[in-house]
CSV table of C-alpha atoms in Angstrom, one decimal:
chain,number,residue,atom,x,y,z
A,6,MET,CA,6.8,20.5,-86.3
A,7,PRO,CA,7.4,19.4,-83.7
A,8,GLY,CA,7.6,22.9,-81.5
A,9,LYS,CA,3.6,23.4,-82.5
A,10,LYS,CA,3.0,19.9,-81.6
A,11,GLN,CA,4.3,20.2,-77.6
A,12,LYS,CA,2.7,23.5,-77.7
A,13,SER,CA,-1.1,21.6,-78.3
A,14,GLU,CA,0.2,18.9,-76.2
A,15,SER,CA,0.8,21.7,-73.1
A,16,ASN,CA,-2.7,23.2,-73.3
A,17,SER,CA,-4.8,19.9,-73.1
A,18,PRO,CA,-7.0,19.6,-70.0
A,19,GLN,CA,-5.5,16.3,-70.0
A,20,ASP,CA,-1.8,17.8,-68.1
A,21,LEU,CA,-3.9,19.8,-65.3
A,22,VAL,CA,-4.9,17.1,-63.6
A,23,LEU,CA,-1.1,17.1,-62.3
A,24,PHE,CA,-2.1,19.7,-59.9
A,25,LYS,CA,-4.4,17.9,-57.9
A,26,ASN,CA,-6.4,20.2,-56.4
A,27,LYS,CA,-8.5,18.8,-54.7
A,28,GLU,CA,-6.2,16.9,-53.3
A,29,ALA,CA,-4.0,19.2,-52.1
A,30,ALA,CA,-7.1,21.4,-50.3
A,31,LYS,CA,-8.9,17.9,-48.6
A,32,ILE,CA,-4.6,18.0,-47.1
A,33,LYS,CA,-5.2,21.8,-45.4
A,34,LYS,CA,-8.7,20.5,-43.6
A,35,SER,CA,-7.3,17.5,-41.3
A,36,ASP,CA,-7.1,18.0,-37.9
A,37,LYS,CA,-3.6,19.0,-36.0
A,38,PHE,CA,-3.6,19.3,-32.8
A,39,THR,CA,-1.4,21.9,-30.8
A,40,PHE,CA,-0.6,22.0,-26.8
A,41,GLU,CA,-2.0,26.1,-27.3
A,42,THR,CA,-4.8,24.8,-28.2
A,43,ILE,CA,-5.9,21.9,-25.9
A,44,ASP,CA,-8.2,23.1,-22.7
A,45,GLN,CA,-6.4,20.8,-19.9
A,46,GLU,CA,-8.9,22.3,-17.2
A,47,ASP,CA,-10.8,19.7,-14.8
A,48,LYS,CA,-9.4,17.1,-17.5
A,49,ILE,CA,-6.7,16.0,-14.8
A,50,LYS,CA,-8.3,14.2,-11.6
A,51,LEU,CA,-7.2,12.8,-8.8
A,52,LEU,CA,-8.8,9.8,-7.1
A,53,ASN,CA,-8.3,8.6,-3.6
A,54,ASP,CA,-9.5,5.7,-1.2
A,55,PHE,CA,-8.2,4.5,2.2
A,56,ARG,CA,-9.3,1.2,3.6
A,57,PRO,CA,-8.5,-1.8,5.2
A,58,TYR,CA,-6.3,-4.6,4.0
A,59,GLY,CA,-4.4,-6.7,5.5
A,60,GLY,CA,-2.7,-6.8,8.7
A,61,HIS,CA,-2.6,-2.7,7.7
A,62,TYR,CA,-4.5,0.3,5.8
A,63,VAL,CA,-3.8,0.6,2.5
A,64,LEU,CA,-4.5,4.4,0.7
A,65,SER,CA,-4.8,3.9,-3.2
A,66,LEU,CA,-4.0,7.3,-5.4
A,67,GLN,CA,-4.9,7.2,-9.1
A,68,LEU,CA,-4.1,10.7,-10.9
A,69,SER,CA,-5.7,10.5,-14.7
A,70,ASN,CA,-4.1,13.1,-17.3
A,71,GLU,CA,-7.7,13.0,-19.6
A,72,SER,CA,-6.4,16.0,-22.1
A,73,LEU,CA,-4.7,15.2,-25.2
A,74,ALA,CA,-1.2,16.6,-24.0
A,75,PRO,CA,0.8,15.8,-21.5
A,76,ILE,CA,1.4,17.1,-17.9
A,77,SER,CA,5.5,17.9,-16.6
A,78,GLU,CA,6.6,18.1,-13.5
A,79,VAL,CA,4.2,16.0,-11.1
A,80,LYS,CA,4.4,16.2,-7.5
A,81,VAL,CA,2.5,14.4,-5.0
A,82,LYS,CA,2.5,15.4,-1.6
A,83,ILE,CA,1.4,12.8,0.9
A,84,SER,CA,0.8,14.3,4.7
A,85,PHE,CA,-0.7,11.8,7.2
A,86,PRO,CA,-0.5,10.9,11.2
A,87,LEU,CA,2.9,10.9,12.8
A,88,PHE,CA,0.9,7.1,14.7
A,89,PHE,CA,1.4,6.4,11.1
A,90,THR,CA,4.2,4.6,9.3
A,91,ILE,CA,5.0,4.3,5.6
A,92,ILE,CA,5.7,0.0,5.5
A,93,ARG,CA,5.5,-0.7,1.6
A,94,SER,CA,4.5,1.1,-1.8
A,95,TYR,CA,3.5,0.0,-5.1
A,96,PRO,CA,4.2,-0.3,-7.7
A,97,PRO,CA,7.6,-1.9,-5.8
A,98,THR,CA,10.0,0.4,-8.4
A,99,LEU,CA,8.3,3.4,-7.6
A,100,TYR,CA,11.7,5.6,-5.9
A,101,LEU,CA,9.4,7.1,-2.3
A,102,PRO,CA,12.1,9.2,-0.6
A,103,GLU,CA,11.8,9.2,3.7
A,104,SER,CA,8.9,10.8,5.3
A,105,PHE,CA,9.8,13.9,7.1
A,106,GLU,CA,8.5,15.4,10.0
A,107,GLU,CA,6.5,18.9,9.8
A,108,GLU,CA,3.9,20.5,11.0
A,109,GLY,CA,3.3,18.3,13.6
A,110,MET,CA,2.4,15.6,10.5
A,111,SER,CA,4.2,13.1,8.8
A,112,LYS,CA,5.0,14.2,5.5
A,113,VAL,CA,6.2,12.3,2.2
A,114,ASN,CA,7.5,13.6,-1.4
A,115,ILE,CA,6.3,11.6,-4.3
A,116,GLU,CA,7.8,12.9,-7.8
A,117,PHE,CA,7.9,12.3,-11.5
A,118,ASP,CA,8.6,14.1,-14.7
A,119,GLU,CA,5.9,13.5,-16.9
A,120,LEU,CA,1.8,11.7,-17.4
A,121,ASN,CA,1.4,11.3,-20.9
A,122,GLU,CA,-1.9,12.1,-22.1
A,123,ARG,CA,-5.2,9.7,-21.3
A,124,SER,CA,-3.0,8.0,-19.2
A,125,SER,CA,-3.8,7.3,-16.3
A,126,LYS,CA,-0.6,6.3,-12.8
A,127,LYS,CA,-1.4,4.5,-9.8
A,128,ILE,CA,0.5,4.5,-6.2
A,129,ASN,CA,-0.6,2.5,-3.5
A,130,LEU,CA,1.1,3.3,-0.2
A,131,HIS,CA,0.4,0.4,3.2
A,132,PHE,CA,0.4,2.0,6.4
A,133,ALA,CA,1.4,0.0,9.3
A,134,PRO,CA,0.2,1.9,12.8
A,135,LEU,CA,2.0,2.4,15.4
A,136,SER,CA,-0.3,2.7,18.5
A,137,LEU,CA,-4.2,2.9,19.0
A,138,GLY,CA,-5.8,5.7,20.3
A,139,ASN,CA,-5.4,8.6,18.4
A,140,GLU,CA,-7.2,10.3,16.0
A,141,GLY,CA,-5.9,12.6,12.7
A,142,GLU,CA,-6.6,12.2,8.7
A,143,ILE,CA,-4.3,12.2,5.6
A,144,ARG,CA,-4.0,15.0,3.3
A,145,THR,CA,-3.4,14.3,-0.5
A,146,ILE,CA,-1.9,17.3,-2.9
A,147,VAL,CA,-1.2,17.4,-6.2
A,148,SER,CA,0.7,19.9,-8.4
A,149,TYR,CA,1.8,19.8,-12.2
A,150,VAL,CA,3.1,21.7,-14.9
A,151,ASN,CA,-0.2,22.3,-17.6
A,152,ASN,CA,0.7,22.7,-21.5
A,153,LYS,CA,0.7,26.4,-21.1
A,154,ASP,CA,3.0,26.0,-18.9
A,155,TYR,CA,0.9,26.6,-15.5
A,156,VAL,CA,1.1,25.8,-13.1
A,157,ARG,CA,-2.2,23.3,-11.6
A,158,VAL,CA,-3.1,22.1,-7.6
A,159,ILE,CA,-5.2,19.6,-7.3
A,160,ASP,CA,-6.5,18.8,-3.1
A,161,SER,CA,-7.7,16.2,-2.2
A,162,ASP,CA,-10.8,15.9,0.2
A,163,PRO,CA,-9.1,14.6,3.6
A,164,VAL,CA,-8.6,11.4,4.6
A,165,SER,CA,-10.0,10.9,8.5
A,166,ILE,CA,-9.1,8.4,10.2
A,167,ILE,CA,-9.5,7.1,13.9
A,168,LEU,CA,-7.6,4.7,16.2
A,169,ASP,CA,-9.9,3.7,19.4
A,170,LYS,CA,-7.9,1.8,22.0
A,171,ILE,CA,-10.4,-1.9,22.0
A,172,THR,CA,-11.5,-3.6,25.5
A,173,ILE,CA,-11.0,-6.5,25.3
A,174,ASN,CA,-13.7,-9.3,26.6
A,175,PRO,CA,-13.5,-12.8,27.0
A,176,LYS,CA,-15.7,-15.5,25.3
A,177,ILE,CA,-15.4,-19.1,25.3
A,178,ILE,CA,-16.5,-21.6,23.1
A,179,PRO,CA,-15.6,-24.7,22.3
A,180,SER,CA,-12.4,-25.9,20.2
A,181,SER,CA,-14.5,-27.5,17.7
A,182,TYR,CA,-15.6,-24.2,16.5
A,183,ILE,CA,-12.8,-22.8,15.6
A,184,ARG,CA,-12.4,-23.7,11.7
A,185,GLU,CA,-16.2,-23.1,11.5
A,186,PHE,CA,-15.1,-20.2,13.0
A,187,SER,CA,-12.7,-19.1,10.9
A,188,GLN,CA,-14.4,-20.5,7.6
A,189,ILE,CA,-17.3,-18.4,8.1
A,190,PRO,CA,-18.2,-15.8,4.4
A,191,GLY,CA,-16.8,-12.3,4.4
A,192,MET,CA,-14.6,-13.3,7.3
A,193,LYS,CA,-11.2,-11.2,7.4
A,194,ARG,CA,-7.8,-12.9,8.1
A,195,ALA,CA,-4.7,-11.0,8.6
A,196,ILE,CA,-1.5,-11.9,9.6
A,197,ILE,CA,2.0,-10.3,11.5
A,198,SER,CA,5.0,-12.2,11.7
A,199,LEU,CA,8.1,-10.9,13.3
A,200,GLY,CA,12.3,-11.6,14.0
A,201,VAL,CA,13.9,-10.7,16.9
A,202,GLY,CA,17.5,-9.6,14.8
A,203,ILE,CA,19.8,-11.5,17.7
A,204,LEU,CA,23.3,-12.9,16.6
A,205,SER,CA,22.4,-16.4,18.7
A,206,LYS,CA,19.1,-18.4,17.7
A,207,GLY,CA,16.8,-17.2,19.7
A,208,ASP,CA,14.4,-19.8,22.3
A,209,PRO,CA,10.9,-20.5,20.7
A,210,GLY,CA,9.9,-21.4,24.0
A,211,PHE,CA,10.5,-18.3,25.6
A,212,TYR,CA,8.8,-16.5,22.4
A,213,PHE,CA,5.4,-19.1,22.8
A,214,ASN,CA,5.6,-17.8,26.6
A,215,ILE,CA,5.7,-14.4,26.4
A,216,LEU,CA,3.3,-14.5,23.3
A,217,GLU,CA,0.8,-16.4,25.9
A,218,GLN,CA,1.6,-13.7,28.9
A,219,VAL,CA,0.2,-11.2,26.0
A,220,PHE,CA,-2.3,-13.0,24.9
A,221,LEU,CA,-3.6,-14.1,28.9
A,222,ARG,CA,-3.0,-9.7,29.8
A,223,ASN,CA,-5.4,-8.6,27.6
A,224,ASN,CA,-7.8,-10.3,28.2
A,225,LEU,CA,-8.2,-13.2,25.3
A,226,GLN,CA,-9.9,-16.5,26.0
A,227,LEU,CA,-7.5,-19.0,25.7
A,228,ILE,CA,-9.0,-21.9,23.7
A,229,ALA,CA,-6.9,-24.6,22.6
A,230,LYS,CA,-2.2,-24.7,23.5
A,231,ASP,CA,0.2,-27.2,21.7
A,232,ALA,CA,3.1,-26.9,23.6
A,233,ASP,CA,4.8,-29.8,21.0
A,234,LYS,CA,4.2,-27.6,17.9
A,235,LYS,CA,4.0,-23.8,19.9
A,236,ILE,CA,1.0,-22.9,18.3
A,237,LEU,CA,-2.3,-20.8,20.8
A,238,TRP,CA,-5.5,-21.0,20.2
A,239,PHE,CA,-6.9,-17.2,21.7
A,240,PHE,CA,-10.8,-16.0,21.8
A,241,GLY,CA,-12.4,-13.0,22.5
A,242,SER,CA,-14.2,-9.6,21.4
A,243,ASP,CA,-14.8,-6.2,21.1
A,244,LEU,CA,-16.4,-4.5,23.2
A,245,GLU,CA,-17.6,-1.1,21.9
A,246,SER,CA,-18.6,-3.1,18.5
A,247,ARG,CA,-19.4,-6.4,19.5
A,248,ASP,CA,-17.3,-7.9,16.9
A,249,ASP,CA,-15.5,-11.7,17.5
A,250,VAL,CA,-12.4,-12.1,17.1
A,251,LEU,CA,-10.3,-15.6,16.8
A,252,VAL,CA,-6.1,-15.0,17.3
A,253,VAL,CA,-3.6,-17.5,16.4
A,254,GLY,CA,0.2,-17.2,18.2
A,255,GLN,CA,3.0,-19.6,16.7
A,256,ILE,CA,6.0,-20.4,16.7
A,257,VAL,CA,7.3,-21.5,13.5
A,258,SER,CA,10.3,-21.1,10.8
A,259,ASP,CA,12.4,-19.1,13.7
A,260,LYS,CA,9.3,-16.2,13.2
A,261,VAL,CA,6.7,-15.4,15.6
A,262,GLU,CA,3.4,-14.8,14.3
A,263,ILE,CA,-0.3,-13.2,15.5
A,264,ILE,CA,-2.9,-14.7,13.1
A,265,GLY,CA,-6.4,-12.9,13.5
A,266,SER,CA,-9.2,-13.8,12.4
A,267,SER,CA,-12.8,-11.3,12.7
A,268,LYS,CA,-15.7,-9.9,10.3
A,269,ASN,CA,-14.8,-7.0,11.2
A,270,HIS,CA,-11.6,-5.4,9.7
A,271,HIS,CA,-11.0,-2.6,11.6
A,272,VAL,CA,-10.9,-4.4,15.1
A,273,LEU,CA,-8.9,-7.0,13.5
A,274,ILE,CA,-5.8,-4.3,12.4
A,275,SER,CA,-6.7,-3.2,16.4
A,276,PHE,CA,-6.4,-6.5,17.6
A,277,LEU,CA,-3.2,-6.9,15.3
A,278,THR,CA,-1.8,-4.2,16.9
A,279,LEU,CA,-2.0,-4.1,20.4
A,280,PHE,CA,-0.1,-8.0,20.7
A,281,SER,CA,2.5,-7.2,18.3
A,282,ASN,CA,3.7,-3.9,20.6
A,283,GLU,CA,3.2,-5.7,23.5
A,284,PHE,CA,4.8,-8.7,22.7
A,285,LYS,CA,7.9,-6.1,20.9
A,286,GLU,CA,7.6,-4.2,24.2
A,287,GLN,CA,8.6,-7.6,26.0
A,288,ILE,CA,11.1,-8.8,24.4
A,289,LEU,CA,12.8,-4.9,24.8
A,290,ILE,CA,12.3,-5.4,28.7
A,291,SER,CA,14.0,-9.0,28.8
A,292,GLU,CA,17.2,-7.2,26.6
A,293,LEU,CA,16.8,-9.9,24.4
A,294,VAL,CA,17.3,-6.7,22.3
A,295,THR,CA,18.1,-3.1,23.2
A,296,SER,CA,15.9,-1.7,20.0
A,297,LEU,CA,12.9,-2.2,18.7
A,298,ASP,CA,14.4,-1.7,15.4
A,299,GLN,CA,16.3,-5.0,16.0
A,300,ILE,CA,13.1,-6.8,15.9
A,301,TYR,CA,11.7,-7.0,12.3
A,302,ASP,CA,8.6,-7.3,9.9
A,303,LEU,CA,8.7,-10.4,7.5
A,304,GLU,CA,6.4,-8.9,4.5
A,305,CYS,CA,7.7,-9.3,1.3
A,306,LYS,CA,9.7,-6.3,0.5
A,307,TYR,CA,8.1,-6.2,-3.2
A,308,CYS,CA,4.5,-7.9,-2.9
A,309,GLY,CA,3.6,-7.8,1.3
A,310,ALA,CA,3.0,-12.0,1.1
A,311,VAL,CA,5.5,-13.6,4.4
A,312,LEU,CA,8.6,-14.4,4.3
A,313,PRO,CA,8.9,-18.5,4.8
A,314,PHE,CA,11.1,-17.8,7.7
A,315,PHE,CA,13.4,-15.3,9.0
A,316,PRO,CA,16.6,-15.7,8.1
A,317,LYS,CA,20.1,-15.3,9.4
A,318,ARG,CA,22.1,-11.5,9.4
A,319,GLY,CA,23.0,-11.0,5.5
A,320,GLU,CA,20.9,-14.1,4.8
A,321,GLU,CA,18.9,-13.9,1.5
A,322,VAL,CA,14.6,-15.4,1.3
A,323,THR,CA,13.1,-15.4,-1.7
A,324,CYS,CA,9.4,-14.4,-1.4
A,325,ARG,CA,7.6,-18.0,-2.0
A,326,LYS,CA,4.9,-15.5,-4.0
A,327,CYS,CA,6.6,-13.2,-6.7
A,328,ASN,CA,10.1,-15.0,-5.8
A,329,TYR,CA,12.0,-11.7,-4.8
A,330,GLU,CA,15.4,-12.1,-3.1
A,331,GLN,CA,15.9,-10.6,-0.4
A,332,ILE,CA,18.0,-10.0,3.1
A,333,VAL,CA,15.9,-8.6,5.7
A,334,TRP,CA,18.5,-7.7,8.1
């Protein structure tokens, strides 16, 4: 009968396979992570490095999340001495608010919403010394909310900074040695490029004479001079460290440039800071400008390369290295 046949088929062992008990059990054993069960302790790490870079210094921060869950409400608080100023940050898309003074220190706060699991974020802050003969420290504190909604704080070790005043000892070398000195292995090279923000075009000869006076007043030895091309070559050494420094001053494309070469990067930065500060002061004394804010550092705002020329007010200039268009003043 048809009814009995159907009952017999429903009791067939083959039909029991349709339940797939083994596969269901396998699914239950698969690993599933939830934020509540992930331990983030000691898996959020902060690395920092402070070193000379070109004519200034760079603080590199790397925040790493080695856990399997994100962290949120990340706040990076950086304190640094008043004799430093931040001139640039990386990545260029990073929003960097104005620094403020608090408890005798300059401070800046950087915030971002989240740092994903197994990821890291790197930030570079470029600092220029404002003066010499100072010492201080840089501190970095990071706070965040972990996957259990607890606030956690990481406090980095302080970075000590000493910017000694320099005493320059003149040193005579033949002009033929200039090229050879610049090519010594391990030689560091840096440049300070400035533009004087006045509406009328400045006199290159006037700037050239001020540069020469600044170098001579600081006891550098004149090695060579090309008055037509507006280039000066001076040589000297730091009396304390005994490290030699070749200094070139030039006026080119409406820029005033001071170029230094030395094997000691810290000494090189001190030389450039001293000479650029004195040049700015002389321009201010000459009443060409009414404020030091009218003298502009001609570094690309995006990559830090020296701009090809000092533009007129409101004129765009394109960086030759990264093609970033910018207005200097």
